[in-house]
XYZ file of C-alpha atoms in Angstrom:
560
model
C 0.000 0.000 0.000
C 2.922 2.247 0.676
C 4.048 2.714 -2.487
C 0.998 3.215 -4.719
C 0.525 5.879 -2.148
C 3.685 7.523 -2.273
C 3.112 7.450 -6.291
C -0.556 8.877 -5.859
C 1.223 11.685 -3.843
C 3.890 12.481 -6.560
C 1.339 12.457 -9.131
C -1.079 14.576 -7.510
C 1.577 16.845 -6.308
C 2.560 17.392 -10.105
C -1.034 17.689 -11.474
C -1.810 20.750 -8.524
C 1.892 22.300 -10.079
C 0.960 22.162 -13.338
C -2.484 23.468 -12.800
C -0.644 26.314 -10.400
C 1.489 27.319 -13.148
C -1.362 27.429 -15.882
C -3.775 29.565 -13.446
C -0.294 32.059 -12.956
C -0.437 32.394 -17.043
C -3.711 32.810 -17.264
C -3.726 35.206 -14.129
C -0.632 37.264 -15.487
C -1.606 37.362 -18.702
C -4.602 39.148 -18.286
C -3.076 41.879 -15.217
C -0.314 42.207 -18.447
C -3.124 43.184 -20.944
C -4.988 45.701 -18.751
C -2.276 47.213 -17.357
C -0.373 47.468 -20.790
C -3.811 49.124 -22.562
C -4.190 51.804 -19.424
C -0.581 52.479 -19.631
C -0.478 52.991 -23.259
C -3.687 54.862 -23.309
C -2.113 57.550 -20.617
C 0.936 57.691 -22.812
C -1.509 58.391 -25.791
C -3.570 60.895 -24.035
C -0.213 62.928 -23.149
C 1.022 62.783 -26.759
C -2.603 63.856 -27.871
C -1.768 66.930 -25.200
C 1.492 67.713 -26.662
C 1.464 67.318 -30.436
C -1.741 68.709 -30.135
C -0.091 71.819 -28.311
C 2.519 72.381 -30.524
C 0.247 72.231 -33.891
C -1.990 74.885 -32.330
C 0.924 77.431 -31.332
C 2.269 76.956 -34.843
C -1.240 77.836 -36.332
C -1.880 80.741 -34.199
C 1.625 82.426 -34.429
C 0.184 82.893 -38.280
C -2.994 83.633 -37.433
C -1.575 86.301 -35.136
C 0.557 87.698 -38.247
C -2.449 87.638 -40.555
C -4.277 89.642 -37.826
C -1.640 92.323 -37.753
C -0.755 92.595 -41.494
C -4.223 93.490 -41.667
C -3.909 96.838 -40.020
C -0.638 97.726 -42.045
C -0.277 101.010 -43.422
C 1.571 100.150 -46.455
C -1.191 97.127 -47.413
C -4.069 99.940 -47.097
C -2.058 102.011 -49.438
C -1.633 99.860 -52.111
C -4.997 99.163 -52.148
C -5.634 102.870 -52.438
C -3.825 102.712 -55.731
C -0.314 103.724 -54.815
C 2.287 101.339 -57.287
C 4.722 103.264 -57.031
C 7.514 103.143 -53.973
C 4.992 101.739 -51.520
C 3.840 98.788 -53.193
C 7.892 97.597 -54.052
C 8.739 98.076 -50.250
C 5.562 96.232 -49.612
C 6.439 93.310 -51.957
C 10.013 93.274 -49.723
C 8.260 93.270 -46.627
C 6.019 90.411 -47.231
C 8.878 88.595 -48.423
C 11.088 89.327 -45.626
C 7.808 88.516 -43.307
C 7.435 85.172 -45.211
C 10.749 84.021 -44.905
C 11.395 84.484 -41.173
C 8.232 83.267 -40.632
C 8.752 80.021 -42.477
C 5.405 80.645 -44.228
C 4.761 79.787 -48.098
C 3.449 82.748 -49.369
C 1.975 85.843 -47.879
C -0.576 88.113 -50.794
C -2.914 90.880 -50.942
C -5.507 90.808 -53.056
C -8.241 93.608 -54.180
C -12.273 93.375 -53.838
C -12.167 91.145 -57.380
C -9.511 88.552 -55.880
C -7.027 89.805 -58.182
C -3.355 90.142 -56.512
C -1.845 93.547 -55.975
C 1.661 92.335 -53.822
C 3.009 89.366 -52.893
C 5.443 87.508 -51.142
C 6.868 85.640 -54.047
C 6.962 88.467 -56.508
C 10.348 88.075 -57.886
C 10.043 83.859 -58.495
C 8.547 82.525 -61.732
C 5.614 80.946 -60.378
C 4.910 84.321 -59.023
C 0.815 84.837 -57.156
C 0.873 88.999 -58.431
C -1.656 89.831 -61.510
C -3.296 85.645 -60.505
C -7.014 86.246 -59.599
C -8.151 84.012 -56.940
C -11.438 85.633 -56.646
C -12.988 82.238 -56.589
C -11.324 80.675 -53.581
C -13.828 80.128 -51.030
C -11.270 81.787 -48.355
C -11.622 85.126 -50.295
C -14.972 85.199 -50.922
C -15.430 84.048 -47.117
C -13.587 86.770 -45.824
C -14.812 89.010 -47.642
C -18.318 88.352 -46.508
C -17.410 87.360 -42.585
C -14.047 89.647 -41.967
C -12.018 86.476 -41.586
C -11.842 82.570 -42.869
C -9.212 79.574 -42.914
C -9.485 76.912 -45.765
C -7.040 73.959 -46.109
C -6.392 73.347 -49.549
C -4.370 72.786 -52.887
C -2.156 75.168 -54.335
C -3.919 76.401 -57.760
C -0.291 76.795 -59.010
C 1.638 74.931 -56.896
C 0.059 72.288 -56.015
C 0.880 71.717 -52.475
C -0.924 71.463 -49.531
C -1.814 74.014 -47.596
C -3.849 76.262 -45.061
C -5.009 79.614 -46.163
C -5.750 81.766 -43.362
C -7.607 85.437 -45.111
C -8.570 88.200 -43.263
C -10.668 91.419 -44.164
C -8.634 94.965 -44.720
C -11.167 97.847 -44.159
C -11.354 101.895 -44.447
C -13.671 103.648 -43.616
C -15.931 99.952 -41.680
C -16.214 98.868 -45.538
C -14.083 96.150 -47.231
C -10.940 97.179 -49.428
C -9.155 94.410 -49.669
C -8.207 91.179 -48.368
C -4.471 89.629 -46.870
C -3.658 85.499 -47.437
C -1.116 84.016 -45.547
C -0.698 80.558 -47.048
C 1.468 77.685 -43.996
C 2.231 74.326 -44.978
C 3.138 71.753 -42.813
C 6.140 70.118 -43.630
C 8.598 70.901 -41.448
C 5.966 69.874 -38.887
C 4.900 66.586 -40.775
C 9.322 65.536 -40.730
C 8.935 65.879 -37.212
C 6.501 63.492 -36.513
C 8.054 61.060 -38.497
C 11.107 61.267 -37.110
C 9.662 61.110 -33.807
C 8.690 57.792 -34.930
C 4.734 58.618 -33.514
C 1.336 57.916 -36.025
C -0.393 61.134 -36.107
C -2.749 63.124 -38.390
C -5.292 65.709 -37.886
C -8.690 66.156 -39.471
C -11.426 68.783 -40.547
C -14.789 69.206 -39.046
C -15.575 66.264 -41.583
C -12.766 63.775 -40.921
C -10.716 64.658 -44.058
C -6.913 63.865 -43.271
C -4.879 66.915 -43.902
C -1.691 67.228 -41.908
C -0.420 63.496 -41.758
C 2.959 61.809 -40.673
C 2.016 59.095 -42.945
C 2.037 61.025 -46.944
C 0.099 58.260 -48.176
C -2.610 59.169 -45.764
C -3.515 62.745 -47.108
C -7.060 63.705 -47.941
C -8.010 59.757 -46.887
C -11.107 60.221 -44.468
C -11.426 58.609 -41.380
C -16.019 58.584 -41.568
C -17.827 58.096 -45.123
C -18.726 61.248 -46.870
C -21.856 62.346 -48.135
C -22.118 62.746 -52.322
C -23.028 66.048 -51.319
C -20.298 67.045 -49.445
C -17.886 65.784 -51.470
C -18.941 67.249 -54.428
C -18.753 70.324 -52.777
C -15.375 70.043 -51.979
C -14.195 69.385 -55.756
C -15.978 72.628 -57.100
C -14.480 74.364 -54.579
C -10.955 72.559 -55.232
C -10.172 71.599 -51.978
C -8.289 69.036 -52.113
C -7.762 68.412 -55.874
C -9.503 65.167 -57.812
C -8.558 63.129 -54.674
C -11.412 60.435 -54.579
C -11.862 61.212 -50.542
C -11.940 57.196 -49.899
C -11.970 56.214 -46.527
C -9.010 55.127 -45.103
C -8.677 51.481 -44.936
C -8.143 50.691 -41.257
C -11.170 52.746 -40.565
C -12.878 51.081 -43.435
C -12.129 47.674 -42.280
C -12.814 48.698 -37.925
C -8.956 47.867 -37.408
C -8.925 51.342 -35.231
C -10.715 51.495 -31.586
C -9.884 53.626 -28.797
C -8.256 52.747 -25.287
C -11.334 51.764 -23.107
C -12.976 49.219 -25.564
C -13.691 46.201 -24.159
C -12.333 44.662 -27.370
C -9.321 46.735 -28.038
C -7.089 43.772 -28.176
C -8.285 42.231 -31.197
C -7.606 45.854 -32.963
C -4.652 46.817 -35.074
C -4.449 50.607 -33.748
C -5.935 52.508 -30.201
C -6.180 55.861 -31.071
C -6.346 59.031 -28.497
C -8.061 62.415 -29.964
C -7.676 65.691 -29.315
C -10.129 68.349 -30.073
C -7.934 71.390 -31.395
C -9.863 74.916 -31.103
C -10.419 75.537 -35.133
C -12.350 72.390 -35.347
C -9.784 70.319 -36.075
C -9.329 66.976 -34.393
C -5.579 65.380 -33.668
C -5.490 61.937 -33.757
C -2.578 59.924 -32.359
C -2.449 55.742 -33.247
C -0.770 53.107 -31.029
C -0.405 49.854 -32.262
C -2.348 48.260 -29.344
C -1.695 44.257 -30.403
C 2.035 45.210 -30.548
C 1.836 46.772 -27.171
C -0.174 44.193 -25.388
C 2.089 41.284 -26.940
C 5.054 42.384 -25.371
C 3.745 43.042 -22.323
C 2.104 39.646 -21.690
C 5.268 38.218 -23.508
C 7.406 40.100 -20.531
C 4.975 38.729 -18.247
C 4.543 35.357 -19.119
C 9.061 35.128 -18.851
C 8.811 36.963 -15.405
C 5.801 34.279 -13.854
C 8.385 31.535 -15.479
C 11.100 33.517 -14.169
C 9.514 33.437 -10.576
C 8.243 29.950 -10.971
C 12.074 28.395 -11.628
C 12.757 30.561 -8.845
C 10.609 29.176 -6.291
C 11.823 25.818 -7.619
C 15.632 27.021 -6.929
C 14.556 28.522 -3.155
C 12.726 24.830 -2.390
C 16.012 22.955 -3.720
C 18.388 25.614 -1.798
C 15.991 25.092 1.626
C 16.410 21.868 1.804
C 20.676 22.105 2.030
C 21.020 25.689 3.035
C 17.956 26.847 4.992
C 19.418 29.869 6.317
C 21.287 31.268 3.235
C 18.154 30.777 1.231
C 15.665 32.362 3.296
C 18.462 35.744 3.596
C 18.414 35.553 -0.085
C 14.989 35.321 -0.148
C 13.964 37.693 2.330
C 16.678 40.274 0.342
C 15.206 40.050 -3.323
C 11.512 40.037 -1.885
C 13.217 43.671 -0.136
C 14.300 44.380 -3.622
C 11.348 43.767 -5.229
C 8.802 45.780 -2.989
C 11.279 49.126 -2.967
C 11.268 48.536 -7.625
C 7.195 47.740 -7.400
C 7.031 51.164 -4.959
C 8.985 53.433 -7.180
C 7.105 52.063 -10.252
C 3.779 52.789 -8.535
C 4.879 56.402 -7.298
C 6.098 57.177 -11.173
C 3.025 55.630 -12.026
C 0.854 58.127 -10.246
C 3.099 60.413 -11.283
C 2.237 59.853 -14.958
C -1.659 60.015 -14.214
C -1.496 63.700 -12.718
C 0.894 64.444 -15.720
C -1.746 63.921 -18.086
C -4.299 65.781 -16.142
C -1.709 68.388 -15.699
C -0.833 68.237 -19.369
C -3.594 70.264 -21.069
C -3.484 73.395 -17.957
C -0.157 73.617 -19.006
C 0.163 73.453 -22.638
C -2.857 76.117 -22.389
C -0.040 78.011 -20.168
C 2.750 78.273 -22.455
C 0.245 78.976 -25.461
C -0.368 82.215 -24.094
C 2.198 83.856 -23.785
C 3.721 81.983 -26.976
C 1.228 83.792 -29.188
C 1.974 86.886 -27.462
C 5.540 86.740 -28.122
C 4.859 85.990 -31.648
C 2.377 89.047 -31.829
C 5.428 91.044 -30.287
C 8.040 90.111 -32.210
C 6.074 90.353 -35.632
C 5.072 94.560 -34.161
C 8.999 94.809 -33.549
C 9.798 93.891 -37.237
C 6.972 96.689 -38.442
C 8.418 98.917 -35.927
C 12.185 98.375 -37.512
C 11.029 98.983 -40.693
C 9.901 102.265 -39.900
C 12.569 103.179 -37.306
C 10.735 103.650 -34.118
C 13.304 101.819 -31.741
C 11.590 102.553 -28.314
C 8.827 100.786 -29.788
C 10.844 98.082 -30.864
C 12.898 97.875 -27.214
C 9.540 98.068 -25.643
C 8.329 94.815 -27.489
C 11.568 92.922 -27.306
C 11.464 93.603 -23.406
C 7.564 92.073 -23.721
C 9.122 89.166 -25.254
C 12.226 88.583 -22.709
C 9.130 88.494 -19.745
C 6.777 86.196 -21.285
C 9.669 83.943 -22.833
C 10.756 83.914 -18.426
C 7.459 82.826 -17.438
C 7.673 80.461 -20.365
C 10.878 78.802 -18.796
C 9.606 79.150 -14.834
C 6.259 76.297 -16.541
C 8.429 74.047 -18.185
C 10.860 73.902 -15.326
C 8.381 73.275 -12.778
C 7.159 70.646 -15.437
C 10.093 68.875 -16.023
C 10.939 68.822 -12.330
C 7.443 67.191 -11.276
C 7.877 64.931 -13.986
C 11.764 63.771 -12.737
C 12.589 60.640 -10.527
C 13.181 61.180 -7.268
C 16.444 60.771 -6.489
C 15.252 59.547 -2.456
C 17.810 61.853 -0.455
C 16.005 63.343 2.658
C 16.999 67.134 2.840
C 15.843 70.702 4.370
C 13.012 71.668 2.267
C 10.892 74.837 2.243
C 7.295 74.148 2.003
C 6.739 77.052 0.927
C 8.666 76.368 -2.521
C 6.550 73.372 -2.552
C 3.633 74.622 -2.458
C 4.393 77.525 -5.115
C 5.761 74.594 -7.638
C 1.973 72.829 -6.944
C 0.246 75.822 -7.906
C 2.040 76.532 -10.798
C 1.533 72.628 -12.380
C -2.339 72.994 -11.111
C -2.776 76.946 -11.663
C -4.930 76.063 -14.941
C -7.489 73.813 -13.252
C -7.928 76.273 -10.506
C -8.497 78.590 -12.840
C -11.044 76.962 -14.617
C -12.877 75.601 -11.651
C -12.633 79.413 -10.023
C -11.382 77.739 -7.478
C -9.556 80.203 -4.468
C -6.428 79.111 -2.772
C -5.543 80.574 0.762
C -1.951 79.967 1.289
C -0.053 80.068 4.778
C 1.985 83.388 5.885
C 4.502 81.506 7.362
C 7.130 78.863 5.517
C 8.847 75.836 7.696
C 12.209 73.930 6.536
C 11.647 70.084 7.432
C 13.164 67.247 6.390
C 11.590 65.610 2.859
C 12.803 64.856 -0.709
C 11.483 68.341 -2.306
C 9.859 66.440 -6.070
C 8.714 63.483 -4.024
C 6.864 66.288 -1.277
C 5.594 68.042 -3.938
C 3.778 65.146 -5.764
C 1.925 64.294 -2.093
C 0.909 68.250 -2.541
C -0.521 67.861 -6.005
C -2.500 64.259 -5.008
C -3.762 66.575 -2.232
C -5.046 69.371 -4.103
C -6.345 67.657 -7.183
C -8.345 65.781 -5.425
C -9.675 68.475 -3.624
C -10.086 70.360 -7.081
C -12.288 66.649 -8.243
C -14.299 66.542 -5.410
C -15.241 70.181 -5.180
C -17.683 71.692 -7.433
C -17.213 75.047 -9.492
C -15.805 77.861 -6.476
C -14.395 75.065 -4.440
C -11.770 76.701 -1.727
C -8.759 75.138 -0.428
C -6.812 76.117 3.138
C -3.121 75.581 3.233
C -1.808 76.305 7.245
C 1.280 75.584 8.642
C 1.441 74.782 12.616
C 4.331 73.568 14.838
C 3.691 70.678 17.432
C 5.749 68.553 19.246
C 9.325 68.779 17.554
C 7.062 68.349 13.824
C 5.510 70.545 11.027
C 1.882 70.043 10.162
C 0.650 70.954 6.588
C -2.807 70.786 6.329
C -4.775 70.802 2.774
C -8.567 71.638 3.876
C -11.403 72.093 1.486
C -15.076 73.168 1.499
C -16.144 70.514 -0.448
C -18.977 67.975 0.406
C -16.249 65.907 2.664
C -15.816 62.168 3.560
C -18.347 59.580 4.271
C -17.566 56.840 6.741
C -17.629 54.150 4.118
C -14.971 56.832 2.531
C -12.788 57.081 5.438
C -12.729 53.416 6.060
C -11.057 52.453 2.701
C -9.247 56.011 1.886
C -5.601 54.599 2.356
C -6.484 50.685 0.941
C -5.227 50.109 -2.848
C -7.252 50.207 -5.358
C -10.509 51.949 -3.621
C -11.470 55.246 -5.700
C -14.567 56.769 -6.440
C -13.117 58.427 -9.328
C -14.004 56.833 -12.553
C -10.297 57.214 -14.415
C -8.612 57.248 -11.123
C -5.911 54.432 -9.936
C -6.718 54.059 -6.429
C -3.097 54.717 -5.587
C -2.543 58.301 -4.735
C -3.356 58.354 -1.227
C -1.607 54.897 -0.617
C 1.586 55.862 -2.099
C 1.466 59.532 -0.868
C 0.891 57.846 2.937
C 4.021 55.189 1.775
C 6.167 58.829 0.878
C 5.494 60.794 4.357
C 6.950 57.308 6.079
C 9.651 57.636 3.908
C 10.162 61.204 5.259
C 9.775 60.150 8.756
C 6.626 61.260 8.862
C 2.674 60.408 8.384
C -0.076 61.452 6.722
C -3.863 61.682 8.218
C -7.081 62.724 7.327
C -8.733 65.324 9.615
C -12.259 65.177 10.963
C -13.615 69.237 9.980
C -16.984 70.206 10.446
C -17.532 70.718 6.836
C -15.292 69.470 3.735
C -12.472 67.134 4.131
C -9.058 67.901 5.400
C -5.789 66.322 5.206
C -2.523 66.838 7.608
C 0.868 66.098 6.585
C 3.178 65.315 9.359
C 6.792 66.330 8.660
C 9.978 66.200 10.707
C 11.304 69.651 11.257
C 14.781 69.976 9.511
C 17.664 71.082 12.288
């Protein structure tokens, strides 16, 4: 009986192994796909932010130049008639404006469409004595004192975006000003940034693409209607306006299908203000193969481990358990620093859009500047031009203070405990959430007094932001938020206090457990990992019982 027993053992013994290591596939595997869809999704939604961003400065800085060649002297006059003096120096200006600009041609035309100066004048395929009085951009602007068409050069042939605007004398028309951008300086960056983008019209026609073959492909079906409206008006050529293929064929979903894994592309989009939609692709199958690939070796990986540790136990009980008891150490400080960059990356991308809407201020404002200070050259008046350039040194400082504070959020902490001044902590947290408390008209009441305790200064900061953003969340339109500093005991209390609608018990009983948010994109890992940070410090982290809202008290060593 013994034996048969002993082999029943063995055998049963393998059957629960094999069965533990197909459940730890099956269980990795699908941890691996969600976690590498949401991570790839908040990497999407940042790019989304930022191309998105940078395609919108570059249109306004020549929407901003349109704008102000339309109030030139020297335009007016050679509308008036003058072709003498004025209308050569004219002709050099828009070409000097046009170059240093990077635009492709800057004209003027009269009330017929016909073209009095241009930027081009002295090239062959010159626009002056062309009529393009039946472009709808000239007729548009004529009629509404501004319009933007993307279209094909009638001569050229190139792609392009016509932004017109009105001249008037008198409140009547005289005249209209075309600056004509194309995007290919713009389009060789995206390619060689190695990222899938394109951005569409108002009716899904591809326009600006990092893929050529792309280019006046649609990403919805057309209407006969429409798109026989866009060949009288010679949009976009004879271009047959097919949809393109991996929207034909529903190879393109976006991050939070339930079926994005059997798709070719996940795709994050970005309304843009003329409206124009950014798209950014991912390949999603690519993405989610390597990730369960990785985790399929690391469950293997820990599985031949385990087998190693039960072999080592049985001759070297001691040594084994050290080791094991180290790289278990190990492995909890790499799985905490991935979760705090983690969280990191999820206020980034909520952070993303306040700040890109920062820097696009004062961006067109500097580009408004400059292009006054080049009018003001021309006609000598150097205070002018000093004033303007000093414009542009301030706004191109507040510029650099954002992306600074940006880039330092965004940085790993490097984990050395120094003196830090909370009140350069907190100014660095308003600054990365000033545009959400803006747009909530939200009120901040910070402390008079500063304190110098002992923290890591990015890693105290990032406990700040969780703080305050979720304030911001919970808190509806007006919400106010308390900063106060007190000394007690030897330690420096920071307290975050809101007048928002507060914590319920059921709240309070799972606010510091993973995983437990009542936020519908949130992790469920700020407040755990900002408690895990003040212990780091020394310190701890609370929540307060108020009368009304919901507070929060950091607990900080005082620095010596």
């Amino acid at each position: 009986m013994g034996k048969p027993t002993s082999r029943l053992v063995v055998a049963a013994t393998l059957l629960a192994g094999l069965l533990l290591i197909a459940a730890s596939f099956v269980f990795s595997d699908n941890i691996a796909r969600n976690r590498a869809v949401a991570e790839a999704g908040k990497r999407g939604d940042v790019s989304a932010e930022l191309l998105a961003s940078a395609l919108e400065r570059e249109h306004e800085r020549f929407r901003l130049a349109t704008l102000v060649l339309a109030q030139d002297a020297d335009a007016r006059a050679v509308l008036a008639g003058d072709d003498g003096e004025r209308l050569g120096a004219f002709n050099k200006k828009l070409e000097a404006l046009s170059r240093d600009m990077g635009a492709a041609a800057i004209y003027l035309l009269d009330l017929k469409g016909l073209t009095l100066a241009s930027s081009n004048y002295t090239r062959p395929e010159t626009f002056v004595g062309q009529n393009y009085g039946f472009r709808p951009y000239f007729r548009e602007a004529l009629r509404t004192g501004h319009f933007e068409q993307f279209a094909l050069g009638t001569v050229s042939r190139r792609p392009g975006l016509y932004i017109a605007r009105q001249l008037q004398a008198g409140g009547k028309p005289i005249g209209v000003i075309v600056s004509k951008v194309e995007f290919d300086n713009l389009e060789a960056e995206w390619r060689k940034a190695g990222v899938t983008v394109f951005a569409t019209n108002a009716n899904g026609v591809i326009l600006i693409t990092s893929n050529r073959d792309w280019r006046f492909k649609t990403v919805q079906p057309l209407s006969k209607a429409i798109q026989n409206k866009m060949l009288r008006d010679l949009d976009y050529g004879v271009n047959p306006l097919e949809v393109l293929p991996i929207y034909q064929q529903g190879q393109v979903g976006t991050f939070k299908d339930a079926d994005i894994a059997s798709k070719k592309y996940a795709e994050a989009v970005k309304q843009l203000t003329n409206d124009w939609q950014l798209h950014v692709l991912t390949e999603s199958q690519e993405s989610i193969r390597v990730a369960v690939a990785s985790s399929r070796i690391s469950v293997l990986a820990s599985l031949l481990a385990l087998f190693a540790l039960g072999l080592a136990m049985m001759y070297l009980r001691r040594s084994a358990a050290f080791r094991a008891e180290r790289n278990l150490a190990i492995q909890q400080r790499d799985m905490s620093e991935r979760l705090v960059q983690l969280n990191k990356l999820a206020a980034l991308g909520q952070i993303a859009a306040g700040v890109g809407h920062e820097i696009n201020q004062p961006l067109a404002a500097i580009s408004a500047y400059t292009s006054n200070a080049v009018t003001f050259l021309d006609r000598g008046q150097t205070d002018a031009v000093r004033d303007n350039l000093n414009r542009v040194i301030g706004l191109a400082s507040r510029i650099g203070a954002i992306t600074a504070e940006l880039l330092g959020f965004a940085r790993k902490a490097t984990g050395t405990i120094t003196a830090v001044s909370l009140n350069e902590v907190i100014e660095g947290a308003l600054l990365l959430l000033r545009d959400r408390i803006a747009t909530l008209n939200a009120v901040v009441h910070q402390p008079k007094d500063d304190a110098l305790v002992q923290a890591e200064a990015v890693r105290l900061e990032q406990v700040l932001v969780n703080l305050m953003a979720n304030a911001l969340d919970a808190g509806q339109n007006g919400v106010e938020i308390t900063l106060s500093i007190e000394l007690k005991d030897g330690f420096v209390e920071l307290t975050v206090a809101d007048n928002g609608p507060g914590l319920s018990i059921e709240m309070r009983e799972s606010l510091f457990q993973p995983f437990s948010t009542t936020k519908r994109d949130g992790l469920g890992l700020g407040l755990v990992i900002s408690r895990d940070i003040m212990a780091d410090f020394g310190g701890e982290l609370v929540a307060a019982t108020p009368e009304t809202g919901a507070a929060f008290v950091m607990r900080l060593r005082l620095a010596a």
